[in-house]
PDB file of N, CA and C in Angstrom:
ATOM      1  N   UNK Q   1     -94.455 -21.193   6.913  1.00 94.00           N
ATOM      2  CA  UNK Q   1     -95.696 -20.460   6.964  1.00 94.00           C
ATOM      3  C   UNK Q   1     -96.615 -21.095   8.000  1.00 94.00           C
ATOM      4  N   UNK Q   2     -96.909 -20.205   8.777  1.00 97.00           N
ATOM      5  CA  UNK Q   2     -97.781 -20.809  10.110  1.00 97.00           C
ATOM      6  C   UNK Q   2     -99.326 -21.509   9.543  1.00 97.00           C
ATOM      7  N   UNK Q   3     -99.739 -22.634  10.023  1.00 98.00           N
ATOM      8  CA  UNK Q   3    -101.034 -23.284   9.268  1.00 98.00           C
ATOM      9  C   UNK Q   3    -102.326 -22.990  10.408  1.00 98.00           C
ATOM     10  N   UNK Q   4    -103.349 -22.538   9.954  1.00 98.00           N
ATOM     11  CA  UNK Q   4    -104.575 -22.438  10.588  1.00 98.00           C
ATOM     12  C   UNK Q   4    -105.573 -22.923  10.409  1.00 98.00           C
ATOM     13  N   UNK Q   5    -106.076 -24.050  11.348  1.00 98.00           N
ATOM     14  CA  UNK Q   5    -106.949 -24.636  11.211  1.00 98.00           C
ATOM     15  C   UNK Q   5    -108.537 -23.689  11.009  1.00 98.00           C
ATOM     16  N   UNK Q   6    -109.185 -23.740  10.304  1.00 98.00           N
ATOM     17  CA  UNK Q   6    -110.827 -23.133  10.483  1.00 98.00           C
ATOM     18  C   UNK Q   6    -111.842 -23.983  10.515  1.00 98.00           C
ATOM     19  N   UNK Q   7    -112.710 -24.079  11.411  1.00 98.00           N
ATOM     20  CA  UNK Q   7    -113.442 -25.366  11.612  1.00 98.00           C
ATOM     21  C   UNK Q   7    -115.133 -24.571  11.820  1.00 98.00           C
ATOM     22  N   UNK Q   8    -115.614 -24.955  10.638  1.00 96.00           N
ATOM     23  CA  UNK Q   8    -116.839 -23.696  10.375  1.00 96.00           C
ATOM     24  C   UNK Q   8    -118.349 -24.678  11.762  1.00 96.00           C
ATOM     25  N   UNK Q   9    -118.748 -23.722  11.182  1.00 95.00           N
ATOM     26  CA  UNK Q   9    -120.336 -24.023  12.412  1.00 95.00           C
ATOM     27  C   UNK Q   9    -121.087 -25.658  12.310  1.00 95.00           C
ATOM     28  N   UNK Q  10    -120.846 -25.887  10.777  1.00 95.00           N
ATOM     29  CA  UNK Q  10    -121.251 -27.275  11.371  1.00 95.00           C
ATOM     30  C   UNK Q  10    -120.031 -28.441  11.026  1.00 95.00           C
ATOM     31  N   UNK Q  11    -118.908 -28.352  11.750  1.00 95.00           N
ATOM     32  CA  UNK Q  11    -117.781 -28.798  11.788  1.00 95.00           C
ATOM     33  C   UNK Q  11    -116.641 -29.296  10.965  1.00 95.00           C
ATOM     34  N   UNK Q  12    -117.046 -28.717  10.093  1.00 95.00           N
ATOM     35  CA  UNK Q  12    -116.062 -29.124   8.465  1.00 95.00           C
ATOM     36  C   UNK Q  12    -114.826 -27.935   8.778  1.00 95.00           C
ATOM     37  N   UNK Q  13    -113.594 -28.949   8.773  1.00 97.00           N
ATOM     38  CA  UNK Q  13    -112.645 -28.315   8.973  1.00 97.00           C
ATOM     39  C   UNK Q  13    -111.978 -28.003   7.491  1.00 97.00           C
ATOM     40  N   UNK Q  14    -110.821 -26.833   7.800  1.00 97.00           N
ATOM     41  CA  UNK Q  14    -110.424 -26.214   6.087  1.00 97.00           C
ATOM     42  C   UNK Q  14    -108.742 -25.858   6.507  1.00 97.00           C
ATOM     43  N   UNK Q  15    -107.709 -26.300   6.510  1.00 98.00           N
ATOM     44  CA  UNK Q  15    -106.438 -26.217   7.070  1.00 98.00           C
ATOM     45  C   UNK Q  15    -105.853 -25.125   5.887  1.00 98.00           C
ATOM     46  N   UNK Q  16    -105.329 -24.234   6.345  1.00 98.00           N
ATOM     47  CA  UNK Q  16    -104.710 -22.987   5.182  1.00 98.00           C
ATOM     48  C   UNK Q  16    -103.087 -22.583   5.845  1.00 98.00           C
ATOM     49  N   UNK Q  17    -102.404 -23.012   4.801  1.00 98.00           N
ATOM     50  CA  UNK Q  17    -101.007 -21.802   5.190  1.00 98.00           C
ATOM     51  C   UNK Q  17    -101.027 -20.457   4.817  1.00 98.00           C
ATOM     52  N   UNK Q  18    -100.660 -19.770   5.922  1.00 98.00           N
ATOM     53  CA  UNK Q  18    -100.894 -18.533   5.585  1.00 98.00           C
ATOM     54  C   UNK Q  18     -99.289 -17.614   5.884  1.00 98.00           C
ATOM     55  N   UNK Q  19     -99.172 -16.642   5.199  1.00 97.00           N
ATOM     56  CA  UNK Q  19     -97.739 -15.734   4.728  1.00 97.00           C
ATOM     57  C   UNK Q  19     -98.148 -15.069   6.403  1.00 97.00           C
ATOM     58  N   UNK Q  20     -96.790 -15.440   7.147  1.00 97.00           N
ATOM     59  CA  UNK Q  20     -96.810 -14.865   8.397  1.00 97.00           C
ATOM     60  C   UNK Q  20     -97.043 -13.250   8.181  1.00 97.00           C
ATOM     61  N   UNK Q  21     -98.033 -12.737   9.103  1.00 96.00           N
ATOM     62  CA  UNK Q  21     -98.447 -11.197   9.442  1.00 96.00           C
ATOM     63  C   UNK Q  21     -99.726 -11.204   8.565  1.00 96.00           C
ATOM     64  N   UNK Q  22    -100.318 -12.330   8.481  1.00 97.00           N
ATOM     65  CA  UNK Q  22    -101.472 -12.162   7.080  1.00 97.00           C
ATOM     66  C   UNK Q  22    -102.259 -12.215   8.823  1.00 97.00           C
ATOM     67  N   UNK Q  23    -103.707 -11.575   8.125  1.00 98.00           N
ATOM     68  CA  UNK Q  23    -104.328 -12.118   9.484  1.00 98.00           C
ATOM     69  C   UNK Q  23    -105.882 -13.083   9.183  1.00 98.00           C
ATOM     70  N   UNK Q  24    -106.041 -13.871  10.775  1.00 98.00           N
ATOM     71  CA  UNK Q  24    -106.937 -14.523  10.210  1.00 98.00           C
ATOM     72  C   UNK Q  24    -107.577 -14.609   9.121  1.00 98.00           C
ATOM     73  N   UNK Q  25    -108.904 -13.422   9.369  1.00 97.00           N
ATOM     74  CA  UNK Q  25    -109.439 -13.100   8.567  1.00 97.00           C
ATOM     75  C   UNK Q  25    -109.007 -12.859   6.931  1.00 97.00           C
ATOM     76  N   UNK Q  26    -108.391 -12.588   6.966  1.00 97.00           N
ATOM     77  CA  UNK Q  26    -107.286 -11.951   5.251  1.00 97.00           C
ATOM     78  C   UNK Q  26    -107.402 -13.116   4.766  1.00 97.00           C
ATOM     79  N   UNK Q  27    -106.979 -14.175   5.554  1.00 97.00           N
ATOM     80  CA  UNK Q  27    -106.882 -16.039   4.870  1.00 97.00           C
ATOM     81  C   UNK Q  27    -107.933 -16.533   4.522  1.00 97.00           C
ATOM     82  N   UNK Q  28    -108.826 -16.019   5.670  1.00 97.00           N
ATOM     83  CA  UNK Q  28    -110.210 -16.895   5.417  1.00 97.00           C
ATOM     84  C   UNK Q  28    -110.750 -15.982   4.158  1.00 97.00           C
ATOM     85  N   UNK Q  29    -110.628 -14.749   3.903  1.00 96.00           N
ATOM     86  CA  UNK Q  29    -111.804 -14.446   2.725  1.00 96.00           C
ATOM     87  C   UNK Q  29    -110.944 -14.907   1.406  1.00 96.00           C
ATOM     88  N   UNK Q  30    -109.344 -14.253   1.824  1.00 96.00           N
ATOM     89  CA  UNK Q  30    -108.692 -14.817  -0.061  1.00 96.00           C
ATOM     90  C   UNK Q  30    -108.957 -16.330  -0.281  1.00 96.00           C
ATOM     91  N   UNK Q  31    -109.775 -17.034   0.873  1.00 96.00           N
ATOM     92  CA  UNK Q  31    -109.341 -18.327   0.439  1.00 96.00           C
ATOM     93  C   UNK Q  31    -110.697 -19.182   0.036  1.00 96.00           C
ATOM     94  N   UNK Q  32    -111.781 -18.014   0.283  1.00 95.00           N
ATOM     95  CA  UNK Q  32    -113.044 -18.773  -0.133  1.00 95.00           C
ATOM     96  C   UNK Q  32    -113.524 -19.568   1.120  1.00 95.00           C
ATOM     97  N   UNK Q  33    -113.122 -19.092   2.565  1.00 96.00           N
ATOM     98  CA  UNK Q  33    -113.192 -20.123   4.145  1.00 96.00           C
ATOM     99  C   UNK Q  33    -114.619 -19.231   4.174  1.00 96.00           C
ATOM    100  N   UNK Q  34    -115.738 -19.954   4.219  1.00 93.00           N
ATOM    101  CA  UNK Q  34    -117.164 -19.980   4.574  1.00 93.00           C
ATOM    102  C   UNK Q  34    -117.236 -19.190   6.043  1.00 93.00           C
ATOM    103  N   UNK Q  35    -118.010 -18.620   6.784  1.00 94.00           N
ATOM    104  CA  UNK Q  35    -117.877 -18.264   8.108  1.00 94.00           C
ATOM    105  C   UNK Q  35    -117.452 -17.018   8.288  1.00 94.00           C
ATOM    106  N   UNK Q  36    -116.491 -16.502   7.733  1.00 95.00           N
ATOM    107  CA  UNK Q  36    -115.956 -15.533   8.293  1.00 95.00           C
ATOM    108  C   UNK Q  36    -116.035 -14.401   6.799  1.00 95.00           C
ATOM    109  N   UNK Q  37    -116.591 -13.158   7.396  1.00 94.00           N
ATOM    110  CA  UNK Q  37    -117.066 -12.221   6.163  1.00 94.00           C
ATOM    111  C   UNK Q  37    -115.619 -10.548   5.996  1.00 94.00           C
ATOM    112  N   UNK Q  38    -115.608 -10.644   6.945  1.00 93.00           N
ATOM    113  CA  UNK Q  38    -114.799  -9.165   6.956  1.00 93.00           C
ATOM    114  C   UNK Q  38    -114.970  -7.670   6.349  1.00 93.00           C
ATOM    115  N   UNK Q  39    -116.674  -7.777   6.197  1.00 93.00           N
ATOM    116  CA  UNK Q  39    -116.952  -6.630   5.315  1.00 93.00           C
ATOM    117  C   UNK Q  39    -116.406  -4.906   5.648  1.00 93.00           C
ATOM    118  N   UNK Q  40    -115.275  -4.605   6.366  1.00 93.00           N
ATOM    119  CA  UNK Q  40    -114.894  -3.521   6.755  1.00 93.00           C
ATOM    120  C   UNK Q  40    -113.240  -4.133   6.215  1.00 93.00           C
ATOM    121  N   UNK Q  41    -113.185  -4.977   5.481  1.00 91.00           N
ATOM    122  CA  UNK Q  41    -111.579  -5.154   4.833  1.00 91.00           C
ATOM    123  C   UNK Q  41    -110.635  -5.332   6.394  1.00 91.00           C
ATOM    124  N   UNK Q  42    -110.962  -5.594   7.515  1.00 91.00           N
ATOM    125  CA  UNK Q  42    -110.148  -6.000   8.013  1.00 91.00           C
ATOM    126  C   UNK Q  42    -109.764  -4.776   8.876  1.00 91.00           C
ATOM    127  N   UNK Q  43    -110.590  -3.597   9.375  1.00 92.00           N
ATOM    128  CA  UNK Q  43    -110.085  -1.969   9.908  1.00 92.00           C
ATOM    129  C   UNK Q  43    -111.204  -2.064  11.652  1.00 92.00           C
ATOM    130  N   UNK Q  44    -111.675  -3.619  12.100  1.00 92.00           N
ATOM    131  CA  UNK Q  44    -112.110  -3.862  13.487  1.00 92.00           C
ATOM    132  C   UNK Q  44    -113.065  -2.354  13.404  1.00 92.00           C
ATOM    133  N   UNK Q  45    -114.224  -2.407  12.340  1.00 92.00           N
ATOM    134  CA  UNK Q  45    -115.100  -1.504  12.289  1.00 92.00           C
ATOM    135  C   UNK Q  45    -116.660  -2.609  12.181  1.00 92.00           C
ATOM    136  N   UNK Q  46    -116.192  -3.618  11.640  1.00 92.00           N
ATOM    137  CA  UNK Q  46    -118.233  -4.309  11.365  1.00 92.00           C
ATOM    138  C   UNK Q  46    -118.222  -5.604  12.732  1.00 92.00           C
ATOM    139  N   UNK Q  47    -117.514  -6.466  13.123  1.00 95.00           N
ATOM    140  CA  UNK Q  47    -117.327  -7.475  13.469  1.00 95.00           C
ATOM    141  C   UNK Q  47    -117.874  -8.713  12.669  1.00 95.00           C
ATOM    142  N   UNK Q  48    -117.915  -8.671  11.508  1.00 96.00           N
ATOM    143  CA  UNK Q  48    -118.618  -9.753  10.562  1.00 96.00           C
ATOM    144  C   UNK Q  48    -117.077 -11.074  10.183  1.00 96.00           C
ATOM    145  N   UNK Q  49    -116.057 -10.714  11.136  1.00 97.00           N
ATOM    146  CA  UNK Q  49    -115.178 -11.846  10.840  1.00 97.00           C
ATOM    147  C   UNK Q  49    -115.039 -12.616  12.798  1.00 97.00           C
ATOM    148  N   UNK Q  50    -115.766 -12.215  13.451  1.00 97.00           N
ATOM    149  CA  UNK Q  50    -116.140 -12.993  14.413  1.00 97.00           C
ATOM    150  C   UNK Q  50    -115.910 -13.962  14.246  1.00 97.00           C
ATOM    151  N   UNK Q  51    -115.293 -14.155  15.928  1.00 98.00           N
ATOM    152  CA  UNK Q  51    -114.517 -16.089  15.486  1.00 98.00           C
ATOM    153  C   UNK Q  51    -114.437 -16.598  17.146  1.00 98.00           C
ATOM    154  N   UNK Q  52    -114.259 -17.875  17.403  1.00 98.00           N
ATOM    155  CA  UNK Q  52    -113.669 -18.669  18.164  1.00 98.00           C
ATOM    156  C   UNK Q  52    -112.771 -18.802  18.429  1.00 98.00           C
ATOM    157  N   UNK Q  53    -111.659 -18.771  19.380  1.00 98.00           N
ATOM    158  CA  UNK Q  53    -110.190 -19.496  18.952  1.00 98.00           C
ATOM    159  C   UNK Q  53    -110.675 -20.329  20.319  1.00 98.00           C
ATOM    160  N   UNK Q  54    -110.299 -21.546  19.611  1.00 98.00           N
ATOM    161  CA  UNK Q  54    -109.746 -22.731  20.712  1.00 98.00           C
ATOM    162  C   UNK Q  54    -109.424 -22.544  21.747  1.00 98.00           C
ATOM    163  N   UNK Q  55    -110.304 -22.959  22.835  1.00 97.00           N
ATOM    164  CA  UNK Q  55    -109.698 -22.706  24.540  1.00 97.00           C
ATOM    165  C   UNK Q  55    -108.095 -22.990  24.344  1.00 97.00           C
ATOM    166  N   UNK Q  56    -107.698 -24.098  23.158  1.00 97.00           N
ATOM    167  CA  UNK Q  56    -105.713 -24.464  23.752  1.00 97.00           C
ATOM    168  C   UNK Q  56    -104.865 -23.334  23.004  1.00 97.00           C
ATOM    169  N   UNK Q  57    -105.593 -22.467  22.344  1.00 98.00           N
ATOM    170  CA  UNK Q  57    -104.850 -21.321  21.815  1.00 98.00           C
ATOM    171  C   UNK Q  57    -105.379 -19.986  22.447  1.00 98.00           C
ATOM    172  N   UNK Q  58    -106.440 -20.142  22.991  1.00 96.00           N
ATOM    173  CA  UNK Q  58    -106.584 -18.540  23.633  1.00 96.00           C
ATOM    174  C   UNK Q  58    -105.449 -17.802  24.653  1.00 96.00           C
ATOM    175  N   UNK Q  59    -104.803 -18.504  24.990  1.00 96.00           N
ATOM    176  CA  UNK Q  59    -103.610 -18.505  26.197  1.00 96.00           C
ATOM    177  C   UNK Q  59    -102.334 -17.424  25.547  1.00 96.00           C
ATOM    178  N   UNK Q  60    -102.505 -17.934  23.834  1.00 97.00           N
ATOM    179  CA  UNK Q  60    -101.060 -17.725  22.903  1.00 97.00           C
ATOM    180  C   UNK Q  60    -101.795 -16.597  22.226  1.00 97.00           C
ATOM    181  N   UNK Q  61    -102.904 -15.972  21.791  1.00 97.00           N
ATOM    182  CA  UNK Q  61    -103.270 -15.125  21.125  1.00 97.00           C
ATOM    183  C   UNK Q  61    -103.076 -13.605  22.115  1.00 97.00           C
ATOM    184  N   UNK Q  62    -102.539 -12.517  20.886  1.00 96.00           N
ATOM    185  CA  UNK Q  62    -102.540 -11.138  21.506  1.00 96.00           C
ATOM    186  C   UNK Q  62    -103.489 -10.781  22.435  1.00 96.00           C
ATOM    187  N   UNK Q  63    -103.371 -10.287  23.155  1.00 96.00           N
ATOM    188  CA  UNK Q  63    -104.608  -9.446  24.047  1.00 96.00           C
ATOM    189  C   UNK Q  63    -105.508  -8.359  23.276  1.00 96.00           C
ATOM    190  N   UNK Q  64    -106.486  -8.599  23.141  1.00 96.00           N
ATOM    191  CA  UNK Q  64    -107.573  -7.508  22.491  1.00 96.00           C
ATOM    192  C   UNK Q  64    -107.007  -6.177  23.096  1.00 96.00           C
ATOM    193  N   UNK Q  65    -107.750  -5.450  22.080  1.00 96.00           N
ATOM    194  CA  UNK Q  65    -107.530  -3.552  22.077  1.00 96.00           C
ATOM    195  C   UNK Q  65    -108.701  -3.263  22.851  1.00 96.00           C
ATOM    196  N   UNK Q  66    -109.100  -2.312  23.458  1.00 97.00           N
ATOM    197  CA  UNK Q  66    -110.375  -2.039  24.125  1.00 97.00           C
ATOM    198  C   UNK Q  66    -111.491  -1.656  22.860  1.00 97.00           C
ATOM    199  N   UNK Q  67    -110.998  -0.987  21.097  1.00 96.00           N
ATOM    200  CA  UNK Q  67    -111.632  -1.175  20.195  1.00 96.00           C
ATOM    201  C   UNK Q  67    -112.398  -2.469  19.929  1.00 96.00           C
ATOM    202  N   UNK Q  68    -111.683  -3.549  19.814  1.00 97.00           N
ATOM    203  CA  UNK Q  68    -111.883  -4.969  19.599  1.00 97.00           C
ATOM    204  C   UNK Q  68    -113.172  -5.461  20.371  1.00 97.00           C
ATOM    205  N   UNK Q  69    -112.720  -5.054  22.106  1.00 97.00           N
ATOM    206  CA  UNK Q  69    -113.506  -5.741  22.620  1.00 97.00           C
ATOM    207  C   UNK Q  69    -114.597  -5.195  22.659  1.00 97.00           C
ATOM    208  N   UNK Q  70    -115.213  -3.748  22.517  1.00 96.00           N
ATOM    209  CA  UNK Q  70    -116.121  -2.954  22.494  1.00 96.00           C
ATOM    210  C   UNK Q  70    -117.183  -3.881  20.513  1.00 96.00           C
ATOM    211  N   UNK Q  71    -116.315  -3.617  20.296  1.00 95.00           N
ATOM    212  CA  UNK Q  71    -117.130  -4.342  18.563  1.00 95.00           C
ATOM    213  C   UNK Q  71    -117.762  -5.605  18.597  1.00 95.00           C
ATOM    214  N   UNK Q  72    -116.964  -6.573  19.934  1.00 96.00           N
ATOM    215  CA  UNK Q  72    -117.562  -8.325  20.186  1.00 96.00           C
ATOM    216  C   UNK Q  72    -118.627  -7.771  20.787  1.00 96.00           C
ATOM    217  N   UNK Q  73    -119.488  -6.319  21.772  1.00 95.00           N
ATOM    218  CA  UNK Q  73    -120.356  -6.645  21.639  1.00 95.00           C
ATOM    219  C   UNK Q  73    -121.990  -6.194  20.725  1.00 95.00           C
ATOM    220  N   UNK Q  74    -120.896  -6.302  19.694  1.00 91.00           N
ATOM    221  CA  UNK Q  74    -122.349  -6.363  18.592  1.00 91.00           C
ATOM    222  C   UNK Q  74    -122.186  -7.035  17.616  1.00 91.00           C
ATOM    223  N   UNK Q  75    -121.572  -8.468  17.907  1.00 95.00           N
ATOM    224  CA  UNK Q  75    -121.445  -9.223  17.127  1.00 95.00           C
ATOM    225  C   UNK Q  75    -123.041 -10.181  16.741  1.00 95.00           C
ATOM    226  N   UNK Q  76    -123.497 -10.818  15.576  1.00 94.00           N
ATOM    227  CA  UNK Q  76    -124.607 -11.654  15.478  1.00 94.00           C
ATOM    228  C   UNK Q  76    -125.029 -12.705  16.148  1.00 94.00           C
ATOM    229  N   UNK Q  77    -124.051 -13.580  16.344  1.00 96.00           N
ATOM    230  CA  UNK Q  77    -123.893 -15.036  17.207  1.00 96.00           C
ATOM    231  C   UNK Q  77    -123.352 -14.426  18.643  1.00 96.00           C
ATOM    232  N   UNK Q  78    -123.511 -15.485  19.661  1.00 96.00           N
ATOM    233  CA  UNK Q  78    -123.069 -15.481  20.635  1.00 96.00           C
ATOM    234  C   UNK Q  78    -121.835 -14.828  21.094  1.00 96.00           C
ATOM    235  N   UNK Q  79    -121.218 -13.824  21.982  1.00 97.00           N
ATOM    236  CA  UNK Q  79    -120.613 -13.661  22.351  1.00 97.00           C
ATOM    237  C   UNK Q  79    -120.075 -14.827  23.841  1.00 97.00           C
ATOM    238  N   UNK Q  80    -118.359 -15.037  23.391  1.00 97.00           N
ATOM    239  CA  UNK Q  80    -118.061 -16.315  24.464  1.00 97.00           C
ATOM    240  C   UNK Q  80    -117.055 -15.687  25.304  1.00 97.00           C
ATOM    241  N   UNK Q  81    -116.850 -16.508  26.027  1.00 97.00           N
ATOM    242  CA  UNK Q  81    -115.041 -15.790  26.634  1.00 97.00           C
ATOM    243  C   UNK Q  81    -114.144 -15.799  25.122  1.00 97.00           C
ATOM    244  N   UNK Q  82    -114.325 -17.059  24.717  1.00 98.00           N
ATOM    245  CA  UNK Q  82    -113.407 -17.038  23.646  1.00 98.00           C
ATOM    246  C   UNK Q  82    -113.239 -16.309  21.913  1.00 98.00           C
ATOM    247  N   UNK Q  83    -114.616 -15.347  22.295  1.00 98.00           N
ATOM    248  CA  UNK Q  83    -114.386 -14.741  20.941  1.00 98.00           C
ATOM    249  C   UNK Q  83    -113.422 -14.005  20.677  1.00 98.00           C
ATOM    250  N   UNK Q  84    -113.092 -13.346  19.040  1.00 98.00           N
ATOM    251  CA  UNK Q  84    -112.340 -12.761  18.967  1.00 98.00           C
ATOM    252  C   UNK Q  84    -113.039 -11.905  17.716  1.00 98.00           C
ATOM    253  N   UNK Q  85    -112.201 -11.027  16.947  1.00 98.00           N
ATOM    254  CA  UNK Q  85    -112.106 -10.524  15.597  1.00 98.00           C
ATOM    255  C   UNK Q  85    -111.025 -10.848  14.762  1.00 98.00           C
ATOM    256  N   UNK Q  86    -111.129 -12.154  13.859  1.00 98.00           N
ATOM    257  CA  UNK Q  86    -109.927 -12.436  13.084  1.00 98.00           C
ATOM    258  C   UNK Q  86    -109.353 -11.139  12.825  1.00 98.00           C
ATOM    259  N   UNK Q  87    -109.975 -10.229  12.036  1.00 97.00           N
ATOM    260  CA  UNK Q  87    -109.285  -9.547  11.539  1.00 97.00           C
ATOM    261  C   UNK Q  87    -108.248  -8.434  12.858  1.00 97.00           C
ATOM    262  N   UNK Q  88    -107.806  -8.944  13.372  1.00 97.00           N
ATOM    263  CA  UNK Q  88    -106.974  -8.985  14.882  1.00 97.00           C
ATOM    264  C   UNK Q  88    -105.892  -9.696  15.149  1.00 97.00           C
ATOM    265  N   UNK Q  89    -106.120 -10.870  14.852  1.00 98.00           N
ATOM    266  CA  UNK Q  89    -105.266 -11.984  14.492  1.00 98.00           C
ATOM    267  C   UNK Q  89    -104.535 -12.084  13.652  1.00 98.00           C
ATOM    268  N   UNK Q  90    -103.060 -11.755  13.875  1.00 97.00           N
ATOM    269  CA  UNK Q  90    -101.657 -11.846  12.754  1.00 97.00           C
ATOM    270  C   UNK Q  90    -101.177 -13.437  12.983  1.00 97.00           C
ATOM    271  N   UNK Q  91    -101.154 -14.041  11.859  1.00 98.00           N
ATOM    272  CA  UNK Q  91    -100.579 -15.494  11.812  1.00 98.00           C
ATOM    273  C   UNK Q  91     -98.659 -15.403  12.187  1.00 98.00           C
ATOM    274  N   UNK Q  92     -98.596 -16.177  13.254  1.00 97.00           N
ATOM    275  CA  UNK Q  92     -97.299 -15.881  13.405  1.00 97.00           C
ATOM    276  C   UNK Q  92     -96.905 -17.712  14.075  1.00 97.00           C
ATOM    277  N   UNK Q  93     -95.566 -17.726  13.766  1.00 97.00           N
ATOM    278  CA  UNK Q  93     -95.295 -18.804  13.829  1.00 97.00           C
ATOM    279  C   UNK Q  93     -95.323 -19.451  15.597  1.00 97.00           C
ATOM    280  N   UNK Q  94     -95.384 -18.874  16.513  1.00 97.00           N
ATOM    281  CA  UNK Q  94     -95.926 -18.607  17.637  1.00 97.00           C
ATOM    282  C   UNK Q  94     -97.404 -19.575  17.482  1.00 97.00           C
ATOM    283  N   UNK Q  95     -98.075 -19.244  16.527  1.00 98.00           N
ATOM    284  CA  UNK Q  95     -99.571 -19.659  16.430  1.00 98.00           C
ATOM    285  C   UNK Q  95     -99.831 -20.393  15.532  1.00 98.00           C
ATOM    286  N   UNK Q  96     -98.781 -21.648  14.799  1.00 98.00           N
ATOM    287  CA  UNK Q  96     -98.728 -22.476  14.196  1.00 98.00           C
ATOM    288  C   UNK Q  96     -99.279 -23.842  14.328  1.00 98.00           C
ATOM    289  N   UNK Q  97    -100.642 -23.764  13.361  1.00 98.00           N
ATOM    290  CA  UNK Q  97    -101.450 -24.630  14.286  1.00 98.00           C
ATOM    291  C   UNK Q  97    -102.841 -24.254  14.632  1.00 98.00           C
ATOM    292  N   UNK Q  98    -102.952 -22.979  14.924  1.00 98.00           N
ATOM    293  CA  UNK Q  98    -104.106 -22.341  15.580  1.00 98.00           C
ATOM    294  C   UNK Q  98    -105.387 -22.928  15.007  1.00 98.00           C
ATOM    295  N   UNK Q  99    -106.685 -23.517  15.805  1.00 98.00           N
ATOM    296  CA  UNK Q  99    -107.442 -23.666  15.660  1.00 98.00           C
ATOM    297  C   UNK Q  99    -108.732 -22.499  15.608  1.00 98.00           C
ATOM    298  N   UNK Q 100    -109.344 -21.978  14.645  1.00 98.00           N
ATOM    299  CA  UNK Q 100    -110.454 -21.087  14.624  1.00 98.00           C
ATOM    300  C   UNK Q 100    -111.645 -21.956  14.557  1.00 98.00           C
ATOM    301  N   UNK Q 101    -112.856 -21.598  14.928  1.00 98.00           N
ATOM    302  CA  UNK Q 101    -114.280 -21.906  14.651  1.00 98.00           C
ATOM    303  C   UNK Q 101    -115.080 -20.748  14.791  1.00 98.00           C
ATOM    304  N   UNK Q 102    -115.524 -21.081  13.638  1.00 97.00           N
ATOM    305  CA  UNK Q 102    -116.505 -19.974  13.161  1.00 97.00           C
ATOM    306  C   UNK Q 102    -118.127 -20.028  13.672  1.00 97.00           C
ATOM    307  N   UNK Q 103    -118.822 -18.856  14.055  1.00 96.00           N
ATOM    308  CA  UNK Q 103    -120.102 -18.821  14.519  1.00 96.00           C
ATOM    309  C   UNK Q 103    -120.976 -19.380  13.696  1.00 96.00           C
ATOM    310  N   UNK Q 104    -122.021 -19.422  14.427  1.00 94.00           N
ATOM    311  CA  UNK Q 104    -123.536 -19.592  13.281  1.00 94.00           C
ATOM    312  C   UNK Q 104    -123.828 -18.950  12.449  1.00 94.00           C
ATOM    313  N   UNK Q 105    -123.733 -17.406  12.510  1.00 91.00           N
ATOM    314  CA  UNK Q 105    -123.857 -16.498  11.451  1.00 91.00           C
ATOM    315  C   UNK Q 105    -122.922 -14.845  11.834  1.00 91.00           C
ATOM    316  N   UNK Q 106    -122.949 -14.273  10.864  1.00 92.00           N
ATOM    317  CA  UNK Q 106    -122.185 -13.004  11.415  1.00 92.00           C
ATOM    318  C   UNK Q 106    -123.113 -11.501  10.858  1.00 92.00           C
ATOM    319  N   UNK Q 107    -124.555 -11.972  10.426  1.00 82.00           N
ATOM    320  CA  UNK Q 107    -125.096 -10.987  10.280  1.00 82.00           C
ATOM    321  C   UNK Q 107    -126.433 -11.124  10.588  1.00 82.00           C
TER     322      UNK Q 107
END
């Protein structure tokens, strides 16, 4: 099971295995991970699971949908090069390891 690091806004990290094809987001809310909200269940409609991925994993993550990238911009916190929408993000063993950090806020 691929492991994902989540490393919230003021740097407390939370390491989770997650059932490959789960996605970010899916991990972070079943798991009680602070930061990341997903109030649209995960359908890239609210952007409230807004995230970071690690400049050493942005390289290995899918390429956004033009949906996706249109939603980062109305996200709460900063928009970066490196944002994303967990709920976008399928854990795959490819991405074993993956580091997330979560914004300041998502609403």
């Amino acid at each position: 099971m691929p492991t994902v690091n989540y490393v919230s806004f003021d740097g407390q990290s939370t390491q989770l295995e997650l059932a490959e094809g789960m996605t970010i987001m899916q991990g972070a809310v079943m798991n009680g991970v602070e930061g990341i909200e997903g109030e649209c269940s995960g359908s890239c409609a609210c952007a409230t699971c807004h995230c970071y991925v690690d400049d050493a994993w942005l390289a290995k993550v899918p390429a956004m949908s033009e949906n996706e990238d249109e939603m980062l911009d109305d996200t709460a916190s900063e928009r970066k090069p490196n944002s994303r929408l967990s709920c976008q993000i399928k854990a795959t063993a490819a991405l074993d390891g993956i580091v997330i950090h979560m914004p300041e806020e998502q609403e």
